[in-house]
CSV table of C-alpha atoms and ligand atoms in Angstrom, one decimal:
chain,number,residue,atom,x,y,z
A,1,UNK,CA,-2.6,15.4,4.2
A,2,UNK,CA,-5.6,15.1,2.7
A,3,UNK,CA,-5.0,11.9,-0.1
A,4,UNK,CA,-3.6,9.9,2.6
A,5,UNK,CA,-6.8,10.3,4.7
A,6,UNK,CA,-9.3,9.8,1.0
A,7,UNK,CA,-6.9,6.5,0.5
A,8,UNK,CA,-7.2,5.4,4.3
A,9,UNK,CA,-10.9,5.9,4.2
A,10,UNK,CA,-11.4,4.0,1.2
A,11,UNK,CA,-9.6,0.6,2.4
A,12,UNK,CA,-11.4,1.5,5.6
A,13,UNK,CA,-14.6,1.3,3.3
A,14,UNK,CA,-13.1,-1.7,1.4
A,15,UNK,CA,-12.5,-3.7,4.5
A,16,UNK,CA,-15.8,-2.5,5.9
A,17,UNK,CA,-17.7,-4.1,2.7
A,18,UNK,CA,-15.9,-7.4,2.9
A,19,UNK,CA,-14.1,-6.5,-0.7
A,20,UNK,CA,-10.3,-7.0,-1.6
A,21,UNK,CA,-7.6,-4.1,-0.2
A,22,UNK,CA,-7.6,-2.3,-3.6
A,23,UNK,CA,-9.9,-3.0,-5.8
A,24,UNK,CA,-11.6,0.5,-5.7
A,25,UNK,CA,-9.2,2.9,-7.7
A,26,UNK,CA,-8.9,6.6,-6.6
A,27,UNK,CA,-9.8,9.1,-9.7
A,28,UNK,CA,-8.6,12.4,-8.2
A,29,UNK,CA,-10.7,14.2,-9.9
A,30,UNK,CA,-8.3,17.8,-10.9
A,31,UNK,CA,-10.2,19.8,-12.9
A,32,UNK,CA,-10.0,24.0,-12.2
A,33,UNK,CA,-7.5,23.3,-9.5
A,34,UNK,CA,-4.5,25.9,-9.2
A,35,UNK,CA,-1.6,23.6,-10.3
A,36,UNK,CA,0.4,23.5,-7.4
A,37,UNK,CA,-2.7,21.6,-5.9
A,38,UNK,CA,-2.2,19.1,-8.6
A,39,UNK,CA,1.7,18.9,-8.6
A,40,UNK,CA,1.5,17.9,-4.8
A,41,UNK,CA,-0.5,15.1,-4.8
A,42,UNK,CA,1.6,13.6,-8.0
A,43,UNK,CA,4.6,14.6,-6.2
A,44,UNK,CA,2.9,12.3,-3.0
A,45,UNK,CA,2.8,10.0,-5.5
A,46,UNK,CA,-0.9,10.0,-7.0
A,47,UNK,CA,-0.8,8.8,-10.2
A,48,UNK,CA,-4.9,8.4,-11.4
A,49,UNK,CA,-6.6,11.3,-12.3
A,50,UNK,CA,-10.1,12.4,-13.5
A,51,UNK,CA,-10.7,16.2,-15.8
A,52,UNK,CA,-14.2,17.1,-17.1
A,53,UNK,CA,-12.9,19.8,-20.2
A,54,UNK,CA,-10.8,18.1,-22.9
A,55,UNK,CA,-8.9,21.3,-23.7
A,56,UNK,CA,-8.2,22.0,-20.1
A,57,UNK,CA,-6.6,18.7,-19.4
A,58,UNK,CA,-4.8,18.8,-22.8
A,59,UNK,CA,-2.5,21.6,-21.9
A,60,UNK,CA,-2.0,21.1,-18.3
A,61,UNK,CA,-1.6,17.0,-18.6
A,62,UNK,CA,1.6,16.5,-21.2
A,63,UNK,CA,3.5,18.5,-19.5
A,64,UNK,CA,2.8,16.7,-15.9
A,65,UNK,CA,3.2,13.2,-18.0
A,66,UNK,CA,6.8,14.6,-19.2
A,67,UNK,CA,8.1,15.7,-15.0
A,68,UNK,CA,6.2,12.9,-13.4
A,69,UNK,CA,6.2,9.6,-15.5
A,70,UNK,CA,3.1,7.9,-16.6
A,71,UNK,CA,-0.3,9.2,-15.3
A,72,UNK,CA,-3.9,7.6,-15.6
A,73,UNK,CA,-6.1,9.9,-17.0
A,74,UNK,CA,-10.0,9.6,-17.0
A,75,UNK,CA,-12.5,11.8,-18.9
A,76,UNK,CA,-15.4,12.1,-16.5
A,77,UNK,CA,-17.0,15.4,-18.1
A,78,UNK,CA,-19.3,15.5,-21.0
A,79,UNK,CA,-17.7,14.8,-24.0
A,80,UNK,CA,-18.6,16.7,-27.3
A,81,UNK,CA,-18.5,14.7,-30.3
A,82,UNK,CA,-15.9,17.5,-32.1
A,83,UNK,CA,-13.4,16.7,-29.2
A,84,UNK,CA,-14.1,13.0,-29.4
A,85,UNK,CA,-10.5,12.7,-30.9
A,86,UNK,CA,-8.4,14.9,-29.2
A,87,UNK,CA,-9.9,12.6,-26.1
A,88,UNK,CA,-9.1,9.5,-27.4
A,89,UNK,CA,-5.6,10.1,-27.6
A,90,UNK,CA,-5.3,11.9,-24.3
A,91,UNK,CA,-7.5,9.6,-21.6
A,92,UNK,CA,-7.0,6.1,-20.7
A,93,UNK,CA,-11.0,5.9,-19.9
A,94,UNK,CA,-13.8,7.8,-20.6
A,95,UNK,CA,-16.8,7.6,-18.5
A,96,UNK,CA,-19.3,9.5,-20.1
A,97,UNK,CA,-20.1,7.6,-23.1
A,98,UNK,CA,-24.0,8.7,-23.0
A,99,UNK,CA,-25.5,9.0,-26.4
A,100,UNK,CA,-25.5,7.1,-29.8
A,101,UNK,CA,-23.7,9.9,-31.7
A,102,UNK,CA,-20.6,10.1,-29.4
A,103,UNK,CA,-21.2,5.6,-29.6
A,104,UNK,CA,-21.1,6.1,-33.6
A,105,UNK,CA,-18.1,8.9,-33.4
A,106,UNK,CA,-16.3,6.4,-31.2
A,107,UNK,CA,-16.8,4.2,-33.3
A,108,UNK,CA,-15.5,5.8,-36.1
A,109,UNK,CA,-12.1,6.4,-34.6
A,110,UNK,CA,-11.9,3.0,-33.7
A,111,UNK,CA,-12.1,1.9,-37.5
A,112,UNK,CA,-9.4,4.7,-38.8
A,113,UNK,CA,-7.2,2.8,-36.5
A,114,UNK,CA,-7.5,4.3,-33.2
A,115,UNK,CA,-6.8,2.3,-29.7
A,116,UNK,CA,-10.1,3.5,-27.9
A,117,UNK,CA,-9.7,4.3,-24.0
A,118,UNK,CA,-12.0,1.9,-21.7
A,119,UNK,CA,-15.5,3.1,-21.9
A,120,UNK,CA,-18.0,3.9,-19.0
A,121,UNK,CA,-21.8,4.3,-19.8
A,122,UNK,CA,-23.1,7.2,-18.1
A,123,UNK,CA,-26.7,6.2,-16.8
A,124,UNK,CA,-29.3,9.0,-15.6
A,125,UNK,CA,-30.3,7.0,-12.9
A,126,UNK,CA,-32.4,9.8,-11.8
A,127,UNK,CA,-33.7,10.5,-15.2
A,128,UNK,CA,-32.9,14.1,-14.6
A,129,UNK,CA,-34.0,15.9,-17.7
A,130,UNK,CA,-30.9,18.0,-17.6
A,131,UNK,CA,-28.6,15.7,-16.9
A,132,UNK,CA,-26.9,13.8,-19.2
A,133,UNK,CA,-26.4,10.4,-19.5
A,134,UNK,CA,-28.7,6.9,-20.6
A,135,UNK,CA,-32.0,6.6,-19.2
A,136,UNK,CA,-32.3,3.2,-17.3
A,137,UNK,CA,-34.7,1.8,-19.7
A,138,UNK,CA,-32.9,2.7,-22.5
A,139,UNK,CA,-29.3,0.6,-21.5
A,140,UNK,CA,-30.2,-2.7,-22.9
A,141,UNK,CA,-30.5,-1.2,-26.5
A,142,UNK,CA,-27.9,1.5,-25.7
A,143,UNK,CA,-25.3,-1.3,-24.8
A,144,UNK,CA,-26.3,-3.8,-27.6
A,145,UNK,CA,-26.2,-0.6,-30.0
A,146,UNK,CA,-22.4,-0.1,-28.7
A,147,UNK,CA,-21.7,-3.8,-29.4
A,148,UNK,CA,-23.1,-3.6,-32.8
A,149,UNK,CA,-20.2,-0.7,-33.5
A,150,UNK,CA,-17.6,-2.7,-32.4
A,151,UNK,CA,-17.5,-1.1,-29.0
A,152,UNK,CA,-17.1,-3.0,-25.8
A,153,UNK,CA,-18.1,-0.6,-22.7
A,154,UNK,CA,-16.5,-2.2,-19.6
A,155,UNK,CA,-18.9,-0.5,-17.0
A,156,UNK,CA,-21.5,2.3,-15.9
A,157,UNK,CA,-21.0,5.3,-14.7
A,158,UNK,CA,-23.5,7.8,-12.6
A,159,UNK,CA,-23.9,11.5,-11.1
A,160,UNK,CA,-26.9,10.8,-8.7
A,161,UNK,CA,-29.1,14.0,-8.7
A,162,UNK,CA,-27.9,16.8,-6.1
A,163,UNK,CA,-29.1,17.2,-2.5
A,164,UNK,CA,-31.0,13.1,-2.7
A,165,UNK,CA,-29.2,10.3,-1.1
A,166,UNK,CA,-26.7,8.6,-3.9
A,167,UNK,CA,-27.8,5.5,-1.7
A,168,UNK,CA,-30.9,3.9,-4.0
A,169,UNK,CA,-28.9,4.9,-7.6
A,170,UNK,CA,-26.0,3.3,-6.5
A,171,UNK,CA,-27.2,0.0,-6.1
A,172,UNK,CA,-29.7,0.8,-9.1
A,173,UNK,CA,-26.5,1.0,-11.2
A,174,UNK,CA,-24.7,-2.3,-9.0
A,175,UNK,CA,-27.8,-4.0,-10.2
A,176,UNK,CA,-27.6,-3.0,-14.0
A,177,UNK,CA,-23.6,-3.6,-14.2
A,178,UNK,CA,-24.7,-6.9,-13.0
A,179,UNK,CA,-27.0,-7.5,-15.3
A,180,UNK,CA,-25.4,-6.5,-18.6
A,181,UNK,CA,-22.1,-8.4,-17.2
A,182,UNK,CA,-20.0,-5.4,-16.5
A,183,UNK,CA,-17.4,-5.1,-14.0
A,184,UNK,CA,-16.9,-1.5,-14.0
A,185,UNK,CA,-18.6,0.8,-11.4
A,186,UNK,CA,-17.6,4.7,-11.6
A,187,UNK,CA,-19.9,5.9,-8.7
A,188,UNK,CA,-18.5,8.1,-6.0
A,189,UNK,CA,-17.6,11.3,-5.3
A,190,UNK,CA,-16.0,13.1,-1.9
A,191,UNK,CA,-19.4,13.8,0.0
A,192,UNK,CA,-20.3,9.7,-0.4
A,193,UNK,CA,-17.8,7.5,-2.1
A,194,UNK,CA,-17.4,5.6,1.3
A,195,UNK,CA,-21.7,4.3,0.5
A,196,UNK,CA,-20.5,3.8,-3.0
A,197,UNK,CA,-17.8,1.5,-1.6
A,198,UNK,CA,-20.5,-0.5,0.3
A,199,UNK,CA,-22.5,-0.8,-3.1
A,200,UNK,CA,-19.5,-2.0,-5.1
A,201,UNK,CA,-17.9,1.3,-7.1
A,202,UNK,CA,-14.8,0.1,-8.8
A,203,UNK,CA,-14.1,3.7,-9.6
A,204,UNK,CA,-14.8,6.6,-7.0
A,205,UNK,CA,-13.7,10.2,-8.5
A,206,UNK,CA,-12.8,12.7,-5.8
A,207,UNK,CA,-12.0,15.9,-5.9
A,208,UNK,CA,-12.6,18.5,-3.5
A,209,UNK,CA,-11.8,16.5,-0.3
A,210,UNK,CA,-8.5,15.7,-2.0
A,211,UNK,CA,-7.6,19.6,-3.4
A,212,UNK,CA,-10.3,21.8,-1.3
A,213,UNK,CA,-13.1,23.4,-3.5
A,214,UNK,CA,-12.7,24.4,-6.4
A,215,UNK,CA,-12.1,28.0,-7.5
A,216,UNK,CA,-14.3,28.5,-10.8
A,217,UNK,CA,-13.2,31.9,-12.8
B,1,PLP,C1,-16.3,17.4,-10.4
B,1,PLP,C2,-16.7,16.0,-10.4
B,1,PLP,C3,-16.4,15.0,-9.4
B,1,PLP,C4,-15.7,15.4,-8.1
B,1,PLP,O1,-16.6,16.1,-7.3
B,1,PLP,P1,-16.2,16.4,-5.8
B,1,PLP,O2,-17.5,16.6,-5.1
B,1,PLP,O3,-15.3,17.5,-5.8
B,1,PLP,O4,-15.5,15.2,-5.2
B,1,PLP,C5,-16.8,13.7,-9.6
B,1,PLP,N1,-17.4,13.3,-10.7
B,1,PLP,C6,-17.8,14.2,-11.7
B,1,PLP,C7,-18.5,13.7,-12.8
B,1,PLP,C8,-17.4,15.5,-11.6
B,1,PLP,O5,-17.8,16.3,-12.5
């Protein structure tokens, strides 16, 4: 099935690049997949998993914690500073930490006593105007900025733009995450997470070569 071959692929991918057996972690990313998709890779024993719409994954996720134990959950979607909240008490990680005002809501949160999720800084490493996400010269200040708050990303996170090879932003984000001293790498996604392995993602989020594409209504 198909998240045995994604997890064979991987440590073929791990081995390949000379790294440790397991230290890239599958997201499978679930998001708009019919829930009997989702309920057989948890019952194969998945249990790390990546949604992009807060209120989605808020009514399908409890319910699959309750039947199938603890589950990883990783907000990988742009997050709206209204729903900043409602995430923070749902996901173990968000990657898409992209803007001062979502920093400053964080933040926030954080102070009224809140255990914040690990955080990702998105980085536009193509500087695609309609993309979200911090624009490579602004990181230093972004991350500094986030430490000032009291926040403490963990790593960088990037959506190369469509139809270019992911190769070059890749190791443009490898070479940022090594400079600001972060370990996490969320790069990765089923049509090259195997050349984000090579460049040293910690995180690759997959979703269609795990559930088949996705049905959008
Ligand atoms: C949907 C999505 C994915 C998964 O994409 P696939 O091509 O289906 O693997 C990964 N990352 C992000 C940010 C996404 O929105």
């Amino acid at each position: 099935m198909a998240l045995a071959e994604i997890q064979a692929r991987i440590r073929a991918a791990e081995r390949a690049a000379g790294r440790a057996e397991g230290s890239v972690t599958l997201i499978a990313v679930s998001k708009v997949q019919p829930a009997e998709r989702v309920e057989a890779v948890l019952a194969e024993g998945q249990r790390v998993f990546g949604e992009n719409y807060v209120q989605e994954a808020a009514g399908k996720w409890p319910g699959w914690r309750d039947r199938f134990g603890p589950v990883e959950l990783h907000m990988i979607g742009p997050l709206q500073s209204n729903k900043a909240k409602v995430a923070v008490e749902l996901f173990d990680a968000i990657h898409t930490l992209d803007r001062p005002s979502l920093a400053q809501k964080l933040a926030g949160l954080q102070q009224a006593g809140a255990k914040l999720p690990r955080l990702f800084v998105q980085v536009n490493t193509g500087e695609e105007p309609q993309k979200a996400g911090v624009l490579p010269g602004d990181l230093a200040g972004f991350l500094n900025d986030c430490r000032g708050l009291g926040l403490s990303p963990v790593g960088l996170m990037c959506i190369p733009p469509e139809g270019e090879d992911s190769t070059p932003h890749f190791a443009m984000l490898a070479r940022m995450a090594a400079e600001h001293g972060l370990h996490g790498l969320s790069m990765g996604m089923s049509g090259d997470f195997e050349a984000a392995i090579a460049h040293g993602a910690t995180h690759v989020r997959v979703g269609s070569a795990i559930f088949g594409a996705r049905a959008y209504q």
